[in-house]
């Protein structure tokens, strides 16, 4: 059995953790859950970094002791991780005795072997970032990380011999190309820090007292980065547990340190050199991900643009927020957050694709099979193609997750979900039911249910509530994670003869109003009078210029329902690229609502909006009719909604 040790950086105790902080931890959680589902021995560590000058200053301003100040905030951080259902195995605080005592012993060892020495520091210091900088590293005279003013400080300090290990670290980076990822971060560390030359690192301070005392010189406290970085091994029991077969021997070296790009320098230069000095192996990989930014800038309290994840979860639900964080941003790059983008993801992926697939499938199982899923007969070409796609999806998920391509893994799963929606249109179970072809109908219904079950299993590392809700509606009382990802992701495990339990929609659609930035409930249909259709007229020739005014575009049907008070009209919610609109069409006698969802149709996109029975219709679909027969005009093959018809 393999092992997987993943860490997030231990967080500075801030009373305003924002959605960007949640992003890092949710990604680490998805990776931990994924590796557990593979049957690996997993350890997931997070925590808080609680020492330093800025904590002491903030506590003094609040009229509290530093310990009382951080205790209150750490409780809030733990509550947030609980709300997000973060599955960490440990939460370490740097003020805990299990950490502070070990840090003192590590400091003593490094001093005894000559890697730490006393001198005097004079230079530039950024208190918010707790970082020392050289003049050449400043940007416009300010801290290159946060843009704030730096202070000139001069004090007696202990120094760690970073420069002694610089060549050895460069050799390790060159010999292990995956050690720093993505490549852009590796190049930054080499070009901006290693090649210009490393300065020895200040590792103690005397101008404040909130920290771990240097064991042999009590007027010094250990500087925060030597204190904070060593949590990754003290949490595993180092140095006491080294060689005793405990957590340290099981999990070190770490498989992945997951950090924000602003602290890559500490994790890829200072931390590896500390480990080298201790004679310990280096972590296998440090991945510096990008920021989740708002309006082109990093979220921060000083800018007044922080987004509270608690508010988002309460408003939209846990899995909707987790899905957005994991899906929206290609991992490693910066991503832009907006509430409108969050709502769009909920509506398009979760409500329209996943939610509608489950709802329409169970509706047809209830309508055509009394709610009991039939056993499949022989699979035909349509089923074989879908099964092959499902098997390939499992392989894609594993490939992407092994490369930390979390967004791409989710995209692969939702491509399968989209393919399943298309399968329903191709297999047309409503037609099979009309024909009385029970054997073929049973195969199609089983296939529809099984692809949903399999998709739920694949989603379990990412969504922590939805897969169980899907299983419950499928009539399954088992845990979606029980079999693991590989065994549970194999085709054909849904037990035929099970009675489904259709419930509420997984993700109700949200009507978004751009002008106010607020969501609103979908308005109830009105009940005015239906207008009679005008008599047919003789065709009139038009010029090309007149025809060119008509905009024909491909639209995807996201939802369909009968209009109350009439047996002729259907209300369709369609998407044309980035735009969604409503169309009312008189096709209820020819199409069931469930067979339209997921179809690509052709619509007149620039028709002046009109009301039918008081309901706004924003366009017109194209159909061919002959006597009692009517057929929608659809593209010969999938071209994507929003495409222009010419």
XYZ file of C-alpha atoms in Angstrom:
646
model
C 0.000 0.000 0.000
C 1.321 3.429 -0.940
C 1.426 6.464 1.305
C 0.550 10.102 0.773
C 1.542 12.910 3.155
C 0.073 16.265 2.129
C 0.329 19.567 3.983
C -1.063 23.039 3.630
C 0.925 25.933 5.066
C 0.023 26.562 8.665
C -2.059 29.694 8.590
C -1.382 32.980 10.306
C -4.211 33.502 12.827
C -6.297 36.035 10.952
C -9.772 36.994 12.047
C -10.836 37.331 8.416
C -9.923 34.133 6.611
C -11.283 34.630 3.099
C -12.212 32.417 0.175
C -8.575 32.402 -1.000
C -7.468 30.658 2.199
C -10.301 28.164 1.808
C -9.124 27.480 -1.759
C -5.768 26.036 -0.645
C -7.282 23.831 2.020
C -10.151 22.559 -0.134
C -7.682 21.531 -2.863
C -5.514 19.705 -0.310
C -8.639 18.036 1.062
C -9.675 16.819 -2.399
C -6.199 15.355 -2.929
C -6.253 13.639 0.474
C -9.700 12.174 -0.186
C -8.607 10.999 -3.630
C -5.577 9.141 -2.287
C -7.630 7.576 0.498
C -10.051 6.295 -2.130
C -7.092 4.666 -3.873
C -6.475 2.743 -0.646
C -3.290 4.613 0.250
C -2.066 5.423 3.759
C -2.825 9.161 3.945
C -1.850 11.869 6.408
C -3.186 15.387 5.886
C -1.757 18.167 8.061
C -2.842 21.756 8.507
C -2.654 24.204 11.401
C -1.750 27.698 12.561
C 1.494 29.702 12.792
C 0.979 31.757 15.960
C 4.260 33.439 16.925
C 5.884 36.640 15.767
C 6.005 40.379 16.089
C 2.802 41.137 14.224
C 0.786 38.846 16.531
C 2.262 40.536 19.584
C 1.437 43.997 18.221
C -2.144 43.040 17.331
C -2.698 41.440 20.741
C -1.416 44.557 22.506
C -3.721 46.730 20.390
C -6.648 44.492 21.385
C -5.709 44.633 25.063
C -5.123 40.873 25.262
C -2.228 38.537 25.865
C -0.894 37.003 22.644
C -2.029 33.528 23.705
C -5.588 34.643 24.505
C -5.645 36.607 21.252
C -4.699 33.614 19.073
C -6.832 31.099 21.001
C -10.016 32.902 20.028
C -9.062 33.194 16.355
C -7.859 29.595 16.057
C -11.261 28.403 17.259
C -12.800 30.292 14.313
C -10.356 28.712 11.856
C -11.171 25.237 13.151
C -14.879 26.022 12.810
C -14.354 27.064 9.180
C -12.508 23.836 8.358
C -15.354 21.903 10.006
C -17.912 23.812 7.927
C -15.965 23.001 4.743
C -15.679 19.353 5.912
C -11.899 19.383 5.650
C -10.667 15.852 6.393
C -7.315 16.748 7.981
C -5.713 14.113 10.195
C -3.977 16.649 12.410
C -4.141 20.350 13.240
C -0.916 21.665 14.703
C -0.501 24.951 16.548
C 3.000 26.346 16.892
C 2.176 27.372 20.482
C 1.603 23.750 21.519
C 4.264 22.186 23.791
C 4.560 19.211 21.417
C 5.920 21.679 18.843
C 7.803 24.278 20.922
C 9.940 21.729 22.793
C 10.969 20.021 19.554
C 11.822 23.319 17.844
C 14.186 24.181 20.697
C 15.946 20.834 20.284
C 16.258 21.349 16.527
C 17.724 24.833 17.113
C 20.165 23.436 19.663
C 21.342 20.733 17.276
C 21.915 23.167 14.422
C 23.858 25.445 16.777
C 25.946 22.596 18.171
C 26.967 21.455 14.683
C 27.976 24.978 13.648
C 25.115 25.740 11.260
C 23.799 28.528 13.531
C 26.029 31.350 14.791
C 25.555 34.695 16.591
C 26.055 38.008 14.803
C 24.218 41.285 14.286
C 21.519 41.942 11.747
C 21.011 45.282 10.086
C 18.608 45.462 7.192
C 15.044 45.656 5.955
C 12.117 43.789 7.490
C 8.455 43.457 6.524
C 6.419 42.841 9.672
C 3.167 41.653 7.959
C 5.079 39.065 5.893
C 7.635 38.372 8.626
C 10.326 38.454 5.974
C 13.780 40.009 5.681
C 14.686 41.596 2.339
C 17.757 42.934 0.583
C 17.603 46.390 -0.980
C 17.795 44.879 -4.471
C 14.779 42.680 -3.783
C 12.386 45.541 -2.969
C 9.850 46.790 -5.514
C 9.606 50.576 -5.507
C 11.202 50.503 -2.093
C 8.484 48.248 -0.644
C 8.012 44.585 0.211
C 7.854 42.588 -3.043
C 5.200 40.248 -1.608
C 2.617 42.531 -0.021
C 3.621 46.004 -1.270
C 3.782 47.452 2.248
C 6.492 49.603 3.790
C 9.541 47.832 5.239
C 11.358 48.749 8.449
C 15.054 49.187 8.989
C 16.057 47.019 11.912
C 19.320 46.467 13.740
C 19.685 43.876 16.464
C 21.783 41.045 17.766
C 20.651 37.819 16.111
C 21.514 34.214 15.474
C 22.031 33.278 11.826
C 21.573 30.033 9.935
C 24.170 29.208 7.268
C 21.939 29.113 4.174
C 24.873 29.985 1.925
C 26.708 26.794 2.995
C 24.047 24.612 1.337
C 23.207 26.701 -1.755
C 25.143 24.572 -4.260
C 23.733 21.371 -2.801
C 20.180 22.709 -3.098
C 20.754 23.772 -6.713
C 22.028 20.283 -7.520
C 18.933 18.744 -5.932
C 16.588 20.975 -7.938
C 18.389 20.111 -11.176
C 18.329 16.375 -10.383
C 14.638 16.430 -9.380
C 12.731 18.467 -11.981
C 9.383 17.928 -10.214
C 10.621 19.166 -6.836
C 9.309 22.719 -7.430
C 6.123 23.034 -9.444
C 4.842 24.607 -11.558
C 7.961 25.276 -13.630
C 7.443 29.038 -13.474
C 7.943 28.951 -9.691
C 11.114 26.876 -10.064
C 12.564 29.349 -12.543
C 11.697 32.224 -10.219
C 13.508 30.620 -7.279
C 16.598 29.829 -9.341
C 16.878 33.163 -11.140
C 15.833 35.503 -8.323
C 17.413 33.838 -5.298
C 19.810 30.960 -5.910
C 21.846 32.338 -8.808
C 22.315 35.833 -7.310
C 23.578 34.116 -4.148
C 22.002 33.273 -0.809
C 22.552 35.356 2.316
C 22.668 33.625 5.692
C 19.260 33.688 7.389
C 18.424 35.575 10.576
C 16.754 32.982 12.856
C 16.267 34.852 16.129
C 14.893 38.203 17.333
C 15.317 40.291 20.482
C 12.950 43.210 19.789
C 9.864 41.238 20.811
C 9.158 38.345 23.156
C 6.242 36.424 21.600
C 8.005 33.330 20.334
C 9.890 30.196 21.355
C 12.918 31.127 23.479
C 16.352 30.111 22.208
C 17.203 27.331 24.695
C 20.662 28.630 25.602
C 20.018 32.387 25.243
C 16.671 33.398 26.739
C 16.683 37.014 25.532
C 16.306 35.692 21.961
C 13.180 34.117 20.504
C 13.383 31.808 17.523
C 12.436 33.624 14.339
C 9.139 32.525 12.891
C 10.288 30.703 9.754
C 12.535 28.243 11.561
C 9.705 27.837 14.040
C 6.858 27.515 11.526
C 8.469 25.409 8.813
C 9.542 22.647 11.160
C 5.886 21.880 11.982
C 5.860 19.465 9.055
C 8.161 17.118 10.981
C 7.352 17.979 14.610
C 3.722 17.032 13.931
C 5.019 13.577 13.005
C 6.994 13.342 16.255
C 10.478 14.324 15.052
C 13.034 14.085 16.564
C 11.702 11.732 19.295
C 9.946 9.314 16.922
C 12.659 9.049 14.261
C 13.594 5.406 13.780
C 10.803 4.063 15.991
C 8.325 3.050 13.281
C 5.785 5.757 14.129
C 4.264 8.582 12.096
C 7.603 10.105 11.150
C 8.951 6.884 9.682
C 5.632 6.177 7.927
C 5.147 9.514 6.248
C 8.406 11.436 5.917
C 9.443 12.673 3.396
C 6.240 14.537 2.572
C 4.764 13.799 -0.818
C 3.365 17.303 -1.278
C 3.686 20.685 0.379
C 0.825 22.739 -1.041
C 1.500 26.478 -0.633
C 0.493 29.839 -2.044
C 2.943 31.355 -4.497
C 3.866 34.147 -2.039
C 5.607 31.671 0.308
C 7.271 29.415 -2.256
C 10.664 30.961 -1.382
C 10.461 29.821 2.241
C 9.361 26.303 1.283
C 11.799 25.706 -1.576
C 14.940 27.409 -0.265
C 14.901 27.850 3.527
C 13.002 24.651 4.386
C 15.014 22.269 2.170
C 18.283 23.658 3.554
C 17.080 23.179 7.151
C 16.335 19.559 6.250
C 19.737 19.134 4.620
C 21.406 20.440 7.773
C 19.396 17.929 9.828
C 20.377 15.099 7.496
C 16.762 14.446 6.489
C 15.332 13.712 3.031
C 13.599 16.572 1.237
C 9.872 16.605 0.419
C 9.084 15.096 -2.945
C 7.292 18.174 -4.239
C 6.440 21.745 -3.321
C 3.591 23.122 -5.412
C 3.068 26.874 -5.394
C -0.464 27.576 -6.565
C -1.800 30.926 -7.718
C -4.168 33.292 -6.003
C -7.918 33.547 -6.211
C -8.215 37.250 -6.936
C -11.058 39.726 -7.042
C -11.253 42.644 -9.460
C -7.693 42.063 -10.606
C -6.126 42.149 -7.161
C -5.325 39.843 -4.282
C -7.982 39.722 -1.577
C -7.008 41.488 1.620
C -8.715 43.135 4.567
C -6.924 46.420 3.881
C -8.458 46.557 0.397
C -11.895 45.737 1.754
C -12.435 43.021 -0.838
C -12.395 39.807 1.191
C -15.057 37.214 0.416
C -16.256 35.284 3.458
C -16.549 31.545 2.672
C -19.003 31.076 5.549
C -21.437 33.471 3.900
C -21.077 31.689 0.541
C -21.649 28.240 2.032
C -24.727 29.441 3.899
C -26.055 31.052 0.718
C -25.256 28.449 -1.951
C -24.354 25.228 -0.128
C -21.070 23.515 0.671
C -20.651 21.436 -2.475
C -21.477 24.348 -4.769
C -18.681 26.394 -3.196
C -16.231 23.474 -3.183
C -17.019 22.707 -6.825
C -16.405 26.300 -7.876
C -13.051 26.454 -6.083
C -11.868 23.157 -7.558
C -13.265 23.569 -11.081
C -12.975 27.245 -11.931
C -9.203 27.708 -11.659
C -6.581 25.656 -13.549
C -4.398 24.645 -10.622
C -1.204 26.669 -10.435
C -2.566 29.750 -12.192
C -4.323 32.758 -10.709
C -8.103 32.651 -10.865
C -10.689 35.406 -10.725
C -13.573 35.111 -8.288
C -16.951 36.679 -8.865
C -20.295 35.702 -7.424
C -21.760 35.728 -10.926
C -19.161 33.157 -12.027
C -20.074 31.017 -9.016
C -23.773 31.158 -9.917
C -22.973 30.313 -13.549
C -21.069 27.195 -12.465
C -23.948 26.154 -10.222
C -26.525 26.614 -12.978
C -24.647 25.128 -15.923
C -22.679 22.243 -14.414
C -24.432 21.302 -11.197
C -28.067 22.163 -11.910
C -28.381 21.710 -15.675
C -25.932 18.877 -16.354
C -25.693 16.790 -13.171
C -28.996 17.703 -11.524
C -31.086 17.357 -14.682
C -29.430 14.049 -15.558
C -30.487 12.582 -12.219
C -33.958 14.138 -12.231
C -34.935 13.174 -15.776
C -33.510 9.659 -15.363
C -35.440 8.925 -12.188
C -38.575 10.492 -13.656
C -38.406 8.048 -16.569
C -37.668 5.096 -14.277
C -40.782 5.992 -12.289
C -42.923 6.612 -15.371
C -41.781 3.698 -17.545
C -40.798 1.049 -14.957
C -42.803 1.769 -11.827
C -39.737 3.195 -10.080
C -37.820 -0.117 -10.190
C -34.628 -0.196 -12.253
C -34.808 -3.108 -14.741
C -31.983 -5.523 -15.430
C -30.146 -4.711 -18.657
C -30.516 -6.894 -21.718
C -27.799 -7.000 -24.325
C -25.789 -3.809 -24.699
C -25.870 -2.220 -28.141
C -23.433 0.198 -29.826
C -24.781 3.196 -27.915
C -24.199 1.528 -24.551
C -20.803 0.168 -25.538
C -19.676 3.661 -26.525
C -20.893 5.116 -23.211
C -19.279 2.322 -21.163
C -15.990 2.896 -22.989
C -16.273 6.611 -22.197
C -16.927 5.836 -18.531
C -13.878 3.552 -18.294
C -11.750 6.173 -20.008
C -13.029 8.824 -17.595
C -11.702 6.894 -14.598
C -8.292 6.736 -16.297
C -8.428 10.457 -17.059
C -9.282 11.334 -13.466
C -6.330 9.308 -12.178
C -3.971 10.835 -14.726
C -5.053 14.390 -13.951
C -5.013 13.973 -10.178
C -1.529 12.469 -10.251
C -0.429 15.672 -12.030
C -2.410 17.883 -9.604
C -4.685 18.912 -12.474
C -7.733 19.031 -10.230
C -9.819 21.243 -12.508
C -9.132 18.958 -15.471
C -10.170 15.898 -13.441
C -13.537 17.502 -12.749
C -13.869 18.566 -16.379
C -13.416 14.926 -17.421
C -16.166 13.781 -15.043
C -18.576 16.410 -16.307
C -17.754 15.500 -19.900
C -19.020 12.013 -19.030
C -22.138 13.528 -17.470
C -22.694 15.555 -20.640
C -22.214 12.418 -22.735
C -24.809 10.631 -20.595
C -27.331 13.384 -21.270
C -26.674 12.995 -24.979
C -27.067 9.210 -24.687
C -30.603 9.694 -23.378
C -31.482 11.747 -26.463
C -29.971 9.106 -28.736
C -31.553 6.110 -26.978
C -34.966 7.851 -26.685
C -36.504 5.735 -23.901
C -39.846 7.521 -24.348
C -40.061 6.111 -27.862
C -39.122 2.640 -26.651
C -41.888 2.868 -24.091
C -44.437 3.847 -26.737
C -43.274 0.960 -28.906
C -43.556 -1.481 -26.024
C -39.935 -2.587 -26.465
C -39.481 -3.558 -22.819
C -36.155 -5.369 -23.144
C -34.462 -2.501 -24.926
C -36.100 0.009 -22.581
C -34.754 -1.910 -19.572
C -31.226 -1.755 -20.955
C -31.451 1.998 -21.555
C -32.899 2.755 -18.115
C -30.270 0.623 -16.390
C -27.502 2.307 -18.376
C -28.797 5.748 -17.416
C -28.861 4.853 -13.719
C -25.480 3.120 -13.741
C -23.654 6.043 -15.349
C -25.076 8.282 -12.627
C -23.893 5.882 -9.905
C -20.442 5.728 -11.421
C -20.270 9.537 -11.796
C -21.202 9.903 -8.115
C -18.289 7.648 -7.143
C -15.885 9.662 -9.278
C -17.094 12.876 -7.646
C -16.474 11.719 -4.070
C -13.006 13.301 -3.656
C -14.417 16.685 -4.642
C -18.032 16.923 -3.443
C -18.587 15.759 0.108
C -22.394 15.708 0.352
C -23.776 15.309 -3.174
C -22.565 11.743 -3.943
C -24.414 10.377 -0.891
C -27.540 12.339 -1.890
C -27.316 10.821 -5.380
C -26.927 7.305 -3.947
C -29.971 7.862 -1.735
C -32.112 8.904 -4.722
C -30.825 5.887 -6.652
C -32.171 3.729 -3.813
C -28.688 2.767 -2.587
C -28.018 2.694 1.144
C -24.271 2.144 0.757
C -21.536 4.760 1.150
C -20.279 5.981 -2.270
C -16.714 5.743 -0.934
C -17.063 2.207 0.476
C -15.490 0.345 -2.454
C -12.836 2.924 -3.236
C -12.344 4.770 -6.490
C -11.040 1.990 -8.730
C -13.420 -0.809 -7.665
C -16.398 1.516 -7.281
C -15.628 3.163 -10.610
C -16.080 -0.056 -12.597
C -19.168 -0.488 -14.738
C -22.135 -2.688 -13.890
C -22.372 -2.597 -10.104
C -25.821 -1.054 -9.708
C -28.142 -3.784 -8.382
C -31.006 -4.248 -10.844
C -34.416 -4.499 -9.201
C -33.690 -1.603 -6.840
C -36.488 0.901 -6.304
C -35.383 4.498 -6.787
C -36.327 7.292 -4.387
C -36.513 10.488 -6.410
C -36.091 13.523 -4.176
C -35.659 17.261 -4.415
C -33.392 18.684 -7.130
C -29.723 18.447 -6.176
C -29.019 22.044 -7.137
C -31.996 24.320 -7.813
C -31.319 26.857 -10.547
C -30.526 30.386 -9.423
C -31.838 33.378 -11.354
C -29.041 35.958 -11.416
C -29.670 39.645 -11.918
C -26.478 41.309 -13.144
C -27.544 44.862 -12.452
C -27.926 44.345 -8.724
C -25.555 41.403 -8.281
C -28.300 39.504 -6.499
C -30.025 36.228 -7.142
C -33.774 35.917 -7.212
C -36.312 33.137 -7.349
C -37.723 32.098 -10.701
C -41.052 33.935 -11.260
C -44.229 31.896 -11.256
C -45.900 31.494 -14.664
C -48.692 33.932 -15.372
C -52.072 32.896 -16.755
C -53.155 35.304 -19.562
C -54.973 34.354 -22.723
C -53.467 32.405 -25.546
C -53.655 34.163 -28.904
C -54.954 32.326 -31.939
C -52.420 31.684 -34.691
C -52.920 33.846 -37.828
C -54.015 32.114 -41.028
C -51.297 30.913 -43.377
C -50.286 33.357 -46.103
C -48.764 32.922 -49.514
C -44.938 32.915 -49.435
C -43.430 36.275 -50.197
C -39.971 36.583 -51.708
C -37.407 38.510 -49.717
C -34.006 39.917 -50.600
C -30.714 38.535 -49.291
C -30.282 41.682 -47.225
C -33.612 41.020 -45.538
C -32.705 37.389 -44.871
C -29.296 38.425 -43.489
C -31.052 40.277 -40.684
C -32.236 36.956 -39.232
C -29.791 35.539 -36.670
C -30.001 31.759 -36.481
C -28.009 30.210 -33.660
C -27.635 26.846 -31.983
C -29.109 26.670 -28.474
C -28.850 23.941 -25.864
C -32.019 23.100 -23.961
C -31.225 23.302 -20.250
C -34.713 22.753 -18.865
C -38.212 22.170 -20.202
C -41.661 22.140 -18.619
C -45.286 22.303 -19.616
C -46.927 25.675 -19.391
C -49.811 25.616 -16.970
C -53.258 26.142 -18.453
C -52.487 24.809 -21.937
C -51.691 21.448 -23.507
C -49.831 23.006 -26.462
C -47.023 25.083 -24.997
C -43.697 24.179 -23.451
C -41.439 26.638 -21.674
C -37.777 26.016 -22.537
C -34.719 27.413 -20.767
C -31.939 27.508 -23.364
C -28.303 28.547 -23.491
C -26.683 30.329 -26.432
C -23.003 30.446 -25.537
C -22.668 32.697 -22.488
C -26.309 33.819 -22.611
C -29.380 32.094 -21.241
C -32.979 32.893 -22.194
C -36.521 31.549 -22.156
C -38.494 30.401 -25.206
C -42.154 29.368 -25.268
C -42.956 26.923 -28.075
C -46.113 25.131 -29.215
C -44.581 21.658 -29.391
C -46.099 19.988 -26.322
C -48.094 17.517 -28.459
C -44.953 16.313 -30.204
C -42.250 16.277 -27.500
C -42.123 15.312 -23.844
C -40.204 17.870 -21.724
C -37.659 15.277 -20.567
C -36.635 14.308 -24.091
C -35.732 17.901 -24.943
C -33.287 18.535 -22.111
C -29.729 18.398 -23.405
C -30.707 18.737 -27.078
C -29.081 21.260 -29.389
C -31.733 23.060 -31.434
C -31.774 25.952 -33.906
C -33.469 29.176 -32.848
C -34.118 32.634 -34.245
C -32.015 34.598 -31.802
C -32.962 38.166 -32.715
C -36.732 37.813 -32.806
C -38.443 40.568 -30.850
C -39.544 39.172 -27.448
C -43.259 38.456 -27.143
C -45.633 37.015 -24.573
C -47.557 33.779 -25.016
C -50.216 33.311 -22.365
C -48.494 36.106 -20.509
C -45.114 34.328 -20.419
C -42.162 36.063 -22.057
C -40.648 34.237 -25.039
C -37.204 35.460 -26.136
C -36.808 33.806 -29.516
C -38.311 31.084 -31.659
C -37.180 27.553 -32.350
C -37.228 26.106 -35.865
C -39.240 22.988 -36.705
C -40.487 21.195 -39.813
C -44.084 20.038 -39.988
C -46.107 17.861 -42.333
C -49.694 17.168 -41.349
C -49.631 15.666 -37.865
C -45.853 15.251 -37.909
C -43.418 17.803 -36.456
C -39.656 17.611 -36.014
C -37.256 20.131 -34.567
C -34.423 21.450 -36.717
C -31.228 20.219 -35.032
C -27.544 20.198 -36.066
C -26.373 16.971 -37.692
C -23.622 16.726 -35.050
C -22.767 18.537 -31.837
C -21.309 21.973 -32.594
C -21.746 23.730 -29.251
C -24.431 26.134 -28.149
C -24.051 29.685 -29.412
C -22.779 28.572 -32.832
C -24.107 30.628 -35.736
C -26.205 28.922 -38.407
C -25.298 30.153 -41.909
